[in-house]
Coordinates of C-alpha atoms and ligand atoms in Angstrom, one line a residue:
X1 CA 16.1 -5.0 -4.6
X2 CA 13.4 -4.5 -2.1
X3 CA 13.0 -7.1 0.5
X4 CA 10.7 -9.8 -1.0
X5 CA 8.9 -10.1 2.3
X6 CA 7.0 -6.9 1.7
X7 CA 4.6 -5.7 -0.9
X8 CA 6.2 -3.1 -3.0
X9 CA 4.0 -0.2 -2.1
X10 CA 5.4 2.1 -4.6
X11 CA 6.9 0.1 -7.3
X12 CA 4.5 -2.7 -8.1
X13 CA 3.2 -1.0 -11.2
X14 CA 6.7 -0.3 -12.5
X15 CA 7.6 -3.9 -12.3
X16 CA 4.2 -5.2 -13.4
X17 CA 4.3 -3.0 -16.5
X18 CA 7.7 -4.4 -17.4
X19 CA 6.3 -7.9 -17.0
X20 CA 3.3 -7.0 -19.1
X21 CA 5.4 -5.4 -21.8
X22 CA 7.4 -8.6 -21.9
X23 CA 4.1 -10.4 -22.6
X24 CA 4.3 -12.4 -19.4
X25 CA 1.3 -14.2 -18.0
X26 CA -0.5 -12.8 -15.0
X27 CA 1.4 -13.2 -11.9
X28 CA 0.9 -16.5 -10.3
X29 CA 3.0 -17.5 -7.3
X30 CA 4.5 -20.9 -7.8
X31 CA 5.4 -23.1 -4.9
X32 CA 9.0 -22.3 -5.5
X33 CA 8.5 -18.5 -5.5
X34 CA 6.4 -18.8 -2.5
X35 CA 9.1 -20.7 -0.6
X36 CA 11.4 -17.8 -1.2
X37 CA 8.9 -15.2 -0.4
X38 CA 7.0 -16.2 2.7
X39 CA 8.9 -17.2 5.9
X40 CA 7.5 -20.3 7.6
X41 CA 6.7 -18.2 10.6
X42 CA 6.3 -14.5 9.8
X43 CA 6.2 -13.9 13.5
X44 CA 9.8 -15.0 13.8
X45 CA 11.0 -13.5 10.6
X46 CA 9.6 -10.1 11.4
X47 CA 10.1 -9.7 15.1
X48 CA 12.3 -6.6 15.2
X49 CA 14.7 -5.8 17.9
X50 CA 13.4 -2.2 18.0
X51 CA 11.6 -0.9 21.0
X52 CA 11.5 2.6 22.2
X53 CA 9.0 5.2 23.4
X54 CA 9.2 8.9 23.4
X55 CA 6.7 11.6 23.6
X56 CA 9.1 14.5 23.1
X57 CA 9.6 13.6 19.4
X58 CA 6.1 14.1 18.5
X59 CA 3.6 16.7 17.7
X60 CA 0.6 16.4 15.6
X61 CA 0.2 18.8 12.8
X62 CA -3.4 20.0 12.2
X63 CA -5.3 17.7 9.9
X64 CA -7.7 19.0 7.4
X65 CA -10.9 17.5 6.0
X66 CA -14.5 17.7 7.0
X67 CA -16.0 15.9 10.0
X68 CA -19.1 15.4 7.8
X69 CA -17.2 13.4 5.2
X70 CA -15.7 11.1 8.0
X71 CA -19.2 10.6 9.5
X72 CA -20.6 9.8 6.1
X73 CA -17.8 7.2 5.6
X74 CA -18.7 5.5 8.9
X75 CA -22.2 4.8 7.6
X76 CA -22.2 1.1 6.4
X77 CA -22.0 1.0 2.6
X78 CA -24.9 -0.6 0.7
X79 CA -25.0 -2.7 -2.4
X80 CA -28.2 -3.4 -4.3
X81 CA -28.6 -5.1 -7.7
X82 CA -28.1 -1.7 -9.5
X83 CA -26.3 0.6 -7.1
X84 CA -23.5 1.0 -4.5
X85 CA -23.8 3.6 -1.8
X86 CA -20.6 4.6 0.0
X87 CA -19.9 7.7 2.1
X88 CA -23.5 8.9 1.6
X89 CA -23.1 8.9 -2.3
X90 CA -24.8 6.5 -4.7
X91 CA -23.1 5.1 -7.8
X92 CA -24.6 3.0 -10.6
X93 CA -23.1 -0.4 -11.2
X94 CA -22.0 -1.6 -14.6
X95 CA -20.1 -4.5 -16.2
X96 CA -16.8 -3.2 -14.7
X97 CA -18.1 -3.4 -11.1
X98 CA -15.9 -5.7 -9.0
X99 CA -15.9 -4.2 -5.6
X100 CA -17.3 -6.6 -2.9
X101 CA -19.2 -6.0 0.4
X102 CA -16.1 -7.3 2.3
X103 CA -13.9 -4.6 0.8
X104 CA -16.5 -1.8 1.0
X105 CA -16.9 -2.6 4.7
X106 CA -13.3 -1.6 5.2
X107 CA -14.0 1.9 4.1
X108 CA -15.8 2.5 7.3
X109 CA -12.9 1.7 9.6
X110 CA -10.6 4.7 9.0
X111 CA -7.7 3.3 11.1
X112 CA -5.5 6.3 10.4
X113 CA -7.9 8.5 12.4
X114 CA -7.8 6.4 15.6
X115 CA -5.1 8.1 17.7
X116 CA -4.1 4.9 19.5
X117 CA -3.8 2.8 16.4
X118 CA -0.2 2.1 15.1
X119 CA -1.1 3.4 11.7
X120 CA -2.2 6.8 13.1
X121 CA 0.8 6.9 15.4
X122 CA 3.2 6.5 12.5
X123 CA 1.2 9.0 10.5
X124 CA 1.5 11.6 13.2
X125 CA 5.2 11.0 13.7
X126 CA 5.9 11.5 10.0
X127 CA 3.6 14.6 9.9
X128 CA 5.6 16.1 12.7
X129 CA 8.6 16.2 10.5
X130 CA 6.7 18.4 8.0
X131 CA 5.2 20.8 10.5
X132 CA 4.1 23.6 8.2
X133 CA 2.5 21.3 5.6
X134 CA -1.2 21.2 5.1
X135 CA -2.3 17.7 6.0
X136 CA -5.4 16.1 4.5
X137 CA -6.5 12.8 6.0
X138 CA -10.3 12.7 5.5
X139 CA -10.8 12.2 1.8
X140 CA -13.3 9.6 0.7
X141 CA -11.6 6.5 -0.9
X142 CA -14.0 6.7 -3.8
X143 CA -12.3 8.6 -6.7
X144 CA -12.6 8.8 -10.5
X145 CA -10.3 7.0 -12.9
X146 CA -9.3 10.4 -14.1
X147 CA -8.0 11.4 -10.6
X148 CA -6.3 8.0 -9.9
X149 CA -4.7 7.5 -13.4
X150 CA -5.3 10.1 -16.1
X151 CA -4.4 13.2 -14.1
X152 CA -1.1 11.5 -13.1
X153 CA -0.1 10.7 -16.6
X154 CA -0.7 7.0 -16.5
X155 CA -0.8 5.5 -20.0
X156 CA -4.2 4.2 -21.3
X157 CA -2.9 0.6 -21.2
X158 CA -1.1 0.8 -17.9
X159 CA -1.5 -2.5 -16.0
X160 CA -2.5 -0.7 -12.8
X161 CA -5.9 0.0 -14.5
X162 CA -6.7 -3.7 -14.9
X163 CA -9.8 -5.0 -13.2
X164 CA -7.7 -7.8 -11.8
X165 CA -5.6 -5.2 -9.9
X166 CA -8.1 -2.5 -9.0
X167 CA -11.5 -2.3 -7.4
X168 CA -14.1 -0.5 -9.6
X169 CA -17.6 0.7 -8.5
X170 CA -18.2 1.3 -12.2
X171 CA -16.2 2.1 -15.3
X172 CA -15.3 5.6 -14.2
X173 CA -15.5 5.3 -10.4
X174 CA -13.1 3.3 -8.3
X175 CA -11.5 2.9 -4.9
X176 CA -8.2 4.8 -5.0
X177 CA -5.1 2.6 -5.4
X178 CA -2.8 5.3 -4.0
X179 CA -2.8 8.6 -2.3
X180 CA -1.3 10.2 -5.4
X181 CA -4.9 10.3 -6.6
X182 CA -5.4 13.5 -4.6
X183 CA -2.2 15.3 -5.8
X184 CA -3.7 17.5 -8.4
X185 CA -6.6 18.5 -6.1
X186 CA -4.4 19.5 -3.1
X187 CA -1.7 21.1 -5.2
X188 CA -4.3 23.7 -6.3
X189 CA -4.7 24.6 -2.7
X190 CA -1.2 24.6 -1.2
X191 CA 2.5 24.4 -2.1
X192 CA 3.3 22.1 0.9
X193 CA 0.9 19.2 1.3
X194 CA 0.5 15.8 3.0
X195 CA -2.3 13.3 2.3
X196 CA -2.9 10.2 4.4
X197 CA -5.5 7.7 3.4
X198 CA -6.6 4.1 3.1
X199 CA -5.8 2.7 -0.4
X200 CA -7.2 -0.5 -2.1
X201 CA -5.5 -3.0 -4.4
X202 CA -6.7 -6.5 -5.4
X203 CA -3.9 -8.9 -4.3
X204 CA -2.8 -12.2 -3.0
X205 CA -3.3 -13.4 0.6
X206 CA -0.5 -13.8 3.1
X207 CA 0.9 -12.2 6.3
X208 CA 2.3 -9.2 4.5
X209 CA -0.5 -8.6 1.9
X210 CA -3.9 -7.2 2.5
X211 CA -6.3 -5.6 -0.1
X212 CA -6.4 -2.4 2.0
X213 CA -3.5 -0.5 3.4
X214 CA -2.5 3.1 4.2
X215 CA -0.3 5.5 2.4
X216 CA 1.0 9.0 3.1
X217 CA 1.8 11.3 0.2
X218 CA 3.8 14.5 0.4
X219 CA 4.7 17.3 -2.0
X220 CA 6.4 20.6 -2.0
X221 CA 6.5 23.2 -4.7
X222 CA 9.0 26.1 -5.3
X223 CA 9.1 29.1 -7.6
X224 CA 11.0 27.8 -10.6
X225 CA 13.0 31.0 -11.0
X226 CA 14.3 31.2 -7.5
X227 CA 14.3 27.5 -6.5
X228 CA 18.1 27.1 -6.5
X229 CA 18.7 30.0 -4.1
X230 CA 15.6 29.3 -2.0
X231 CA 16.6 25.7 -1.5
X232 CA 20.2 26.6 -0.7
X233 CA 18.9 28.9 2.1
X234 CA 16.4 26.3 3.4
X235 CA 19.0 23.6 3.7
X236 CA 21.6 25.9 5.2
X237 CA 19.0 27.0 7.9
X238 CA 17.9 23.4 8.5
X239 CA 19.2 20.8 10.9
X240 CA 22.3 19.1 9.7
X241 CA 22.7 17.3 13.1
X242 CA 19.7 15.1 12.3
X243 CA 21.1 13.8 9.1
X244 CA 24.6 13.5 10.3
X245 CA 24.0 10.1 11.8
X246 CA 22.7 8.6 8.6
X247 CA 25.0 6.6 6.3
X248 CA 23.5 7.4 2.9
X249 CA 24.4 5.7 -0.3
X250 CA 23.3 7.5 -3.4
X251 CA 24.3 6.0 -6.7
X252 CA 21.4 7.5 -8.7
X253 CA 22.1 9.2 -12.0
X254 CA 20.2 11.4 -14.3
X255 CA 20.1 9.2 -17.5
X256 CA 17.9 8.8 -20.5
X257 CA 16.1 6.1 -18.6
X258 CA 15.5 8.4 -15.6
X259 CA 15.6 11.8 -17.3
X260 CA 15.2 15.4 -16.4
X261 CA 12.1 16.8 -17.9
X262 CA 12.8 19.0 -20.9
X263 CA 11.0 22.0 -19.5
X264 CA 13.1 22.1 -16.4
X265 CA 16.4 24.0 -15.9
X266 CA 19.0 21.5 -14.8
X267 CA 20.1 23.6 -11.8
X268 CA 16.5 23.9 -10.5
X269 CA 15.8 20.2 -11.0
X270 CA 19.0 19.2 -9.1
X271 CA 18.1 21.6 -6.3
X272 CA 14.6 20.2 -6.0
X273 CA 16.1 16.7 -6.0
X274 CA 18.5 17.7 -3.2
X275 CA 15.7 19.2 -1.1
X276 CA 13.6 16.1 -1.6
X277 CA 16.3 13.7 -0.4
X278 CA 17.3 16.0 2.4
X279 CA 13.7 16.2 3.7
X280 CA 13.1 12.5 3.4
X281 CA 16.5 11.7 5.1
X282 CA 15.4 13.9 8.0
X283 CA 12.0 12.2 8.2
X284 CA 13.5 8.6 8.2
X285 CA 16.1 9.7 10.8
X286 CA 13.3 10.8 13.1
X287 CA 11.2 7.7 12.6
X288 CA 14.2 5.5 13.4
X289 CA 15.8 7.7 16.0
X290 CA 16.5 4.7 18.2
X291 CA 18.6 3.1 15.5
X292 CA 22.1 4.4 16.0
X293 CA 23.6 3.6 12.6
X294 CA 20.7 3.9 10.2
X295 CA 21.7 3.0 6.6
X296 CA 19.7 4.5 3.8
X297 CA 20.2 4.1 0.1
X298 CA 18.7 5.8 -2.9
X299 CA 18.0 3.9 -6.1
X300 CA 16.6 4.9 -9.5
X301 CA 12.9 4.2 -10.1
X302 CA 10.1 4.9 -12.6
X303 CA 6.7 6.4 -12.0
X304 CA 4.3 7.9 -14.5
X305 CA 3.9 11.1 -12.5
X306 CA 7.6 12.0 -11.7
X307 CA 10.8 12.3 -13.6
X308 CA 13.5 11.7 -12.5
X309 CA 12.2 9.2 -9.9
X310 CA 13.8 7.4 -7.0
X311 CA 13.1 5.0 -4.2
X312 CA 14.5 5.1 -0.7
X313 CA 15.5 1.8 1.0
X314 CA 16.7 1.3 4.5
X315 CA 18.9 -1.6 5.8
X316 CA 16.8 -3.4 8.2
X317 CA 17.9 -6.6 9.9
X318 CA 20.4 -7.3 7.1
X319 CA 17.9 -6.7 4.3
X320 CA 17.2 -3.7 2.1
X321 CA 13.6 -2.6 2.7
X322 CA 11.9 -0.3 0.3
X323 CA 10.3 2.6 2.2
X324 CA 9.0 5.0 -0.4
X325 CA 8.9 6.2 -3.9
X326 CA 9.5 9.8 -5.0
X327 CA 10.7 12.2 -7.6
X328 CA 10.4 15.5 -9.4
X329 CA 6.7 16.1 -10.2
X330 CA 5.7 16.0 -13.9
X331 CA 5.3 19.6 -14.9
X332 CA 1.9 18.7 -16.6
X333 CA 0.5 18.1 -13.1
X334 CA 1.7 21.4 -11.8
X335 CA 0.4 23.2 -14.9
X336 CA -3.0 21.5 -14.5
X337 CA -3.0 22.6 -10.9
X338 CA -2.7 26.2 -12.1
X339 CA 0.9 26.5 -11.1
X340 CA 3.0 26.7 -14.3
X341 CA 5.7 28.8 -12.6
X342 CA 6.5 26.2 -10.0
X343 CA 8.7 23.2 -9.8
X344 CA 8.3 20.5 -7.1
X345 CA 8.9 17.1 -5.6
X346 CA 6.5 14.4 -4.4
X347 CA 6.8 11.2 -2.4
X348 CA 4.5 8.4 -1.3
X349 CA 5.0 5.8 1.4
X350 CA 3.2 2.8 2.8
X351 CA 2.4 3.1 6.5
X352 CA 1.8 -0.6 7.3
X353 CA 5.3 -1.5 6.3
X354 CA 6.8 1.0 8.6
X355 CA 4.4 0.1 11.4
X356 CA 5.2 -3.7 11.0
X357 CA 8.8 -2.9 11.4
X358 CA 8.7 -0.2 14.1
X359 CA 6.1 -1.9 16.3
X360 CA 7.2 -5.5 15.6
X361 CA 3.7 -6.5 14.4
X362 CA 3.9 -10.0 12.8
X363 CA 0.8 -10.1 10.6
X364 CA -0.8 -7.4 8.6
X365 CA -4.3 -8.6 9.5
X366 CA -3.7 -7.5 13.1
X367 CA -4.1 -3.9 12.1
X368 CA -7.7 -4.7 11.4
X369 CA -8.3 -6.6 14.7
X370 CA -11.1 -5.3 16.9
X371 CA -9.6 -7.3 19.7
X372 CA -8.8 -5.2 22.8
X373 CA -5.7 -7.3 23.3
X374 CA -4.4 -5.5 20.2
X375 CA -6.2 -2.1 20.4
X376 CA -5.5 -1.4 24.0
X377 CA -1.7 -2.0 23.7
X378 CA -0.9 1.3 22.2
X379 CA -0.9 4.9 23.3
X380 CA -1.0 8.1 21.1
X381 CA 2.4 9.3 20.1
X382 CA 4.3 6.3 21.4
X383 CA 6.1 3.6 19.5
X384 CA 6.2 0.5 21.6
X385 CA 6.9 -3.1 20.8
X386 CA 3.8 -5.3 20.1
X387 CA 3.2 -7.9 22.8
X388 CA 2.0 -11.0 21.0
X389 CA -1.0 -12.8 22.3
X390 CA -1.4 -16.5 21.8
X391 CA -1.5 -17.8 18.3
X392 CA -4.4 -20.2 17.6
X393 CA -3.8 -23.4 15.6
X394 CA -4.3 -23.2 11.8
X395 CA -6.6 -25.4 9.8
X396 CA -5.3 -26.2 6.3
X397 CA -7.5 -27.1 3.3
X398 CA -6.7 -27.6 -0.4
X399 CA -8.8 -26.9 -3.4
X400 CA -8.0 -28.0 -6.9
X401 CA -9.7 -27.0 -10.2
X402 CA -9.4 -26.8 -14.0
X403 CA -9.0 -23.1 -14.9
X404 CA -10.6 -21.1 -17.6
X405 CA -8.5 -19.0 -20.1
X406 CA -9.2 -15.8 -18.3
X407 CA -8.4 -17.2 -14.8
X408 CA -6.5 -14.7 -12.6
X409 CA -5.2 -15.6 -9.1
X410 CA -6.5 -12.2 -7.7
X411 CA -10.1 -13.2 -8.6
X412 CA -9.7 -16.4 -6.7
X413 CA -8.2 -14.6 -3.7
X414 CA -11.2 -12.2 -3.8
X415 CA -13.6 -15.1 -3.4
X416 CA -11.6 -16.5 -0.5
X417 CA -11.7 -13.1 1.2
X418 CA -15.4 -12.9 0.6
X419 CA -16.2 -16.3 1.9
X420 CA -13.7 -16.6 4.8
X421 CA -12.9 -12.9 5.7
X422 CA -9.8 -12.4 7.8
X423 CA -9.8 -16.1 8.8
X424 CA -7.9 -16.8 5.6
X425 CA -4.3 -16.3 6.6
X426 CA -2.5 -17.5 3.6
X427 CA -3.2 -18.8 0.1
X428 CA -0.5 -20.6 -1.8
X429 CA -0.4 -22.2 -5.2
X430 CA 1.0 -25.6 -4.3
X431 CA 0.6 -27.4 -7.6
X432 CA -0.2 -26.7 -11.3
X433 CA 0.0 -28.7 -14.4
X434 CA -1.3 -28.8 -18.0
X435 CA -2.8 -32.0 -19.2
X436 CA -0.6 -33.2 -22.1
X437 CA -3.5 -34.2 -24.3
X438 CA -6.4 -31.9 -23.5
X439 CA -4.1 -29.0 -22.7
X440 CA -6.4 -28.2 -19.8
X441 CA -4.7 -26.3 -17.0
X442 CA -5.2 -27.4 -13.4
X443 CA -4.2 -25.6 -10.2
X444 CA -4.2 -26.6 -6.5
X445 CA -4.3 -24.0 -3.8
X446 CA -3.6 -24.5 -0.1
X447 CA -5.5 -22.3 2.2
X448 CA -4.4 -21.7 5.7
X449 CA -7.3 -20.8 7.9
X450 CA -6.5 -19.2 11.3
X451 CA -8.2 -16.7 13.4
X452 CA -6.2 -14.0 15.2
X453 CA -8.5 -14.0 18.3
X454 CA -10.2 -17.4 18.7
X455 CA -10.0 -21.1 18.0
X456 CA -11.6 -22.2 14.7
X457 CA -13.3 -25.6 14.6
X458 CA -12.9 -28.1 11.8
X459 CA -16.6 -28.2 11.3
X460 CA -16.7 -24.4 10.8
X461 CA -13.8 -24.5 8.3
X462 CA -15.4 -27.4 6.4
X463 CA -18.5 -25.3 5.9
X464 CA -16.4 -22.3 4.7
X465 CA -14.5 -24.6 2.4
X466 CA -17.7 -26.1 1.0
X467 CA -19.1 -22.6 0.4
X468 CA -15.8 -21.6 -1.3
X469 CA -16.0 -24.6 -3.6
X470 CA -19.5 -23.6 -4.7
X471 CA -18.6 -19.9 -5.1
X472 CA -15.5 -20.7 -7.2
X473 CA -17.6 -22.7 -9.6
X474 CA -20.4 -20.1 -9.7
X475 CA -18.3 -17.0 -10.1
X476 CA -15.3 -18.2 -12.1
X477 CA -17.0 -21.0 -14.0
X478 CA -14.1 -23.4 -13.3
X479 CA -14.4 -27.2 -12.9
X480 CA -13.5 -28.7 -9.5
X481 CA -11.2 -31.7 -9.5
Ligands
DAH1 N1 1.9 6.4 -5.7 C1 3.0 5.5 -5.7 C2 2.5 4.1 -5.4 O1 1.6 3.9 -4.7 C3 4.0 6.0 -4.7 C4 4.7 7.3 -5.1 C5 5.8 7.3 -5.9 C6 4.1 8.6 -4.8 C7 6.4 8.5 -6.3 C8 4.7 9.8 -5.2 C9 5.9 9.7 -6.0 O2 4.2 10.9 -4.9 O3 6.4 10.9 -6.4 O4 3.1 3.2 -5.9

């Protein structure tokens, strides 16, 4: 199991779809679940012992993309009654539109392109382990539902498509939920690709969840006819010293639940799987080069766009931490990219999770801080331990209301983010009950307001809470208690 402290960057859809198939209600955190999930002080729970710096390990592979597209993204988005303009392009709104100004503002930040930002530092370190890969890191976050879902073989009723999980500009246009959305496009251009980008998912609020985070995608394709020999030669020529120091546990099996694709020769598929795991073992070894006895394990997984599929986990401070998802690419994707004679692997990983661990950053909101005490701490190409600055006191407020039948916690969290911005540190469901006679359902949420960089006053928070109470009634049509 992945550590419950972290958002499952690559598996949440697998687990959610299972829940949905089982007919479970939308995910609501109960007080009990929360108690298990969120440490009282994330700062304490996450403070890693890791600290190292090295420049020799790094080199930045050239990143592709157009400077024009980045400049267009830096222009503030605009929302009118009928349209949304992002990255210099205008889209019509419709009944599916659920993207908010707060979220759209994040598209201008492009943290992975700021060389002194921890997200960019990790990005460059990973890219340096794939030196001859073409690296795209300037794609607009606005994609079509075809690119994000259909092209990747997502079922029509896949829960990832739900408006409660995904930000839509309109029915057909959305903010990408993963970097895999660009796989087809870039596979047309190259057989060795990396994509780094900001990705967007509607979610709960706490120290490890934020509706925007960053992913890195990688893929490598081989000639299907010569893959076995080509890969044998590649691995023989590669560095075995680097992987020697990893203890790897691999109990994965090709089974009917995690099958070989019918169109693939078994030997070629196994060779691709070997090369995938070999390449990712090298990558993680380099990232954690300070950790003498790195323990890695491979487990079976499920993704719509790979088969077989796996996840890599590392043992970190006594807990297994999910690092990435990967697998043998669905042949349909390669065929649609105009490469029917190829076979290949792909992976996707969340950069925040690695940066939290490697830099010892206690709260995911810090990545978005504009405070110099955060931004000026880091240097390009160096991993160094985050020096915490004073934590300001929290201000806690509760809100209770009767829900409506279509109530979803993510809609409530969205309103909290809209009204309070990053001052909302944590939202927890602390009580819920169903009235025995009326069958009306009531919830009570506790909101922990705290700024990363200043003291918040009670008067200010009262105003925010009052605004929240009004917005909750207006937008969700619920009845306050
Ligand atoms: N896109 C997946 C996610 O965000 C991660 C992933 C899994 C990417 C497997 C891949 C892959 O390329 O092969 O959950």
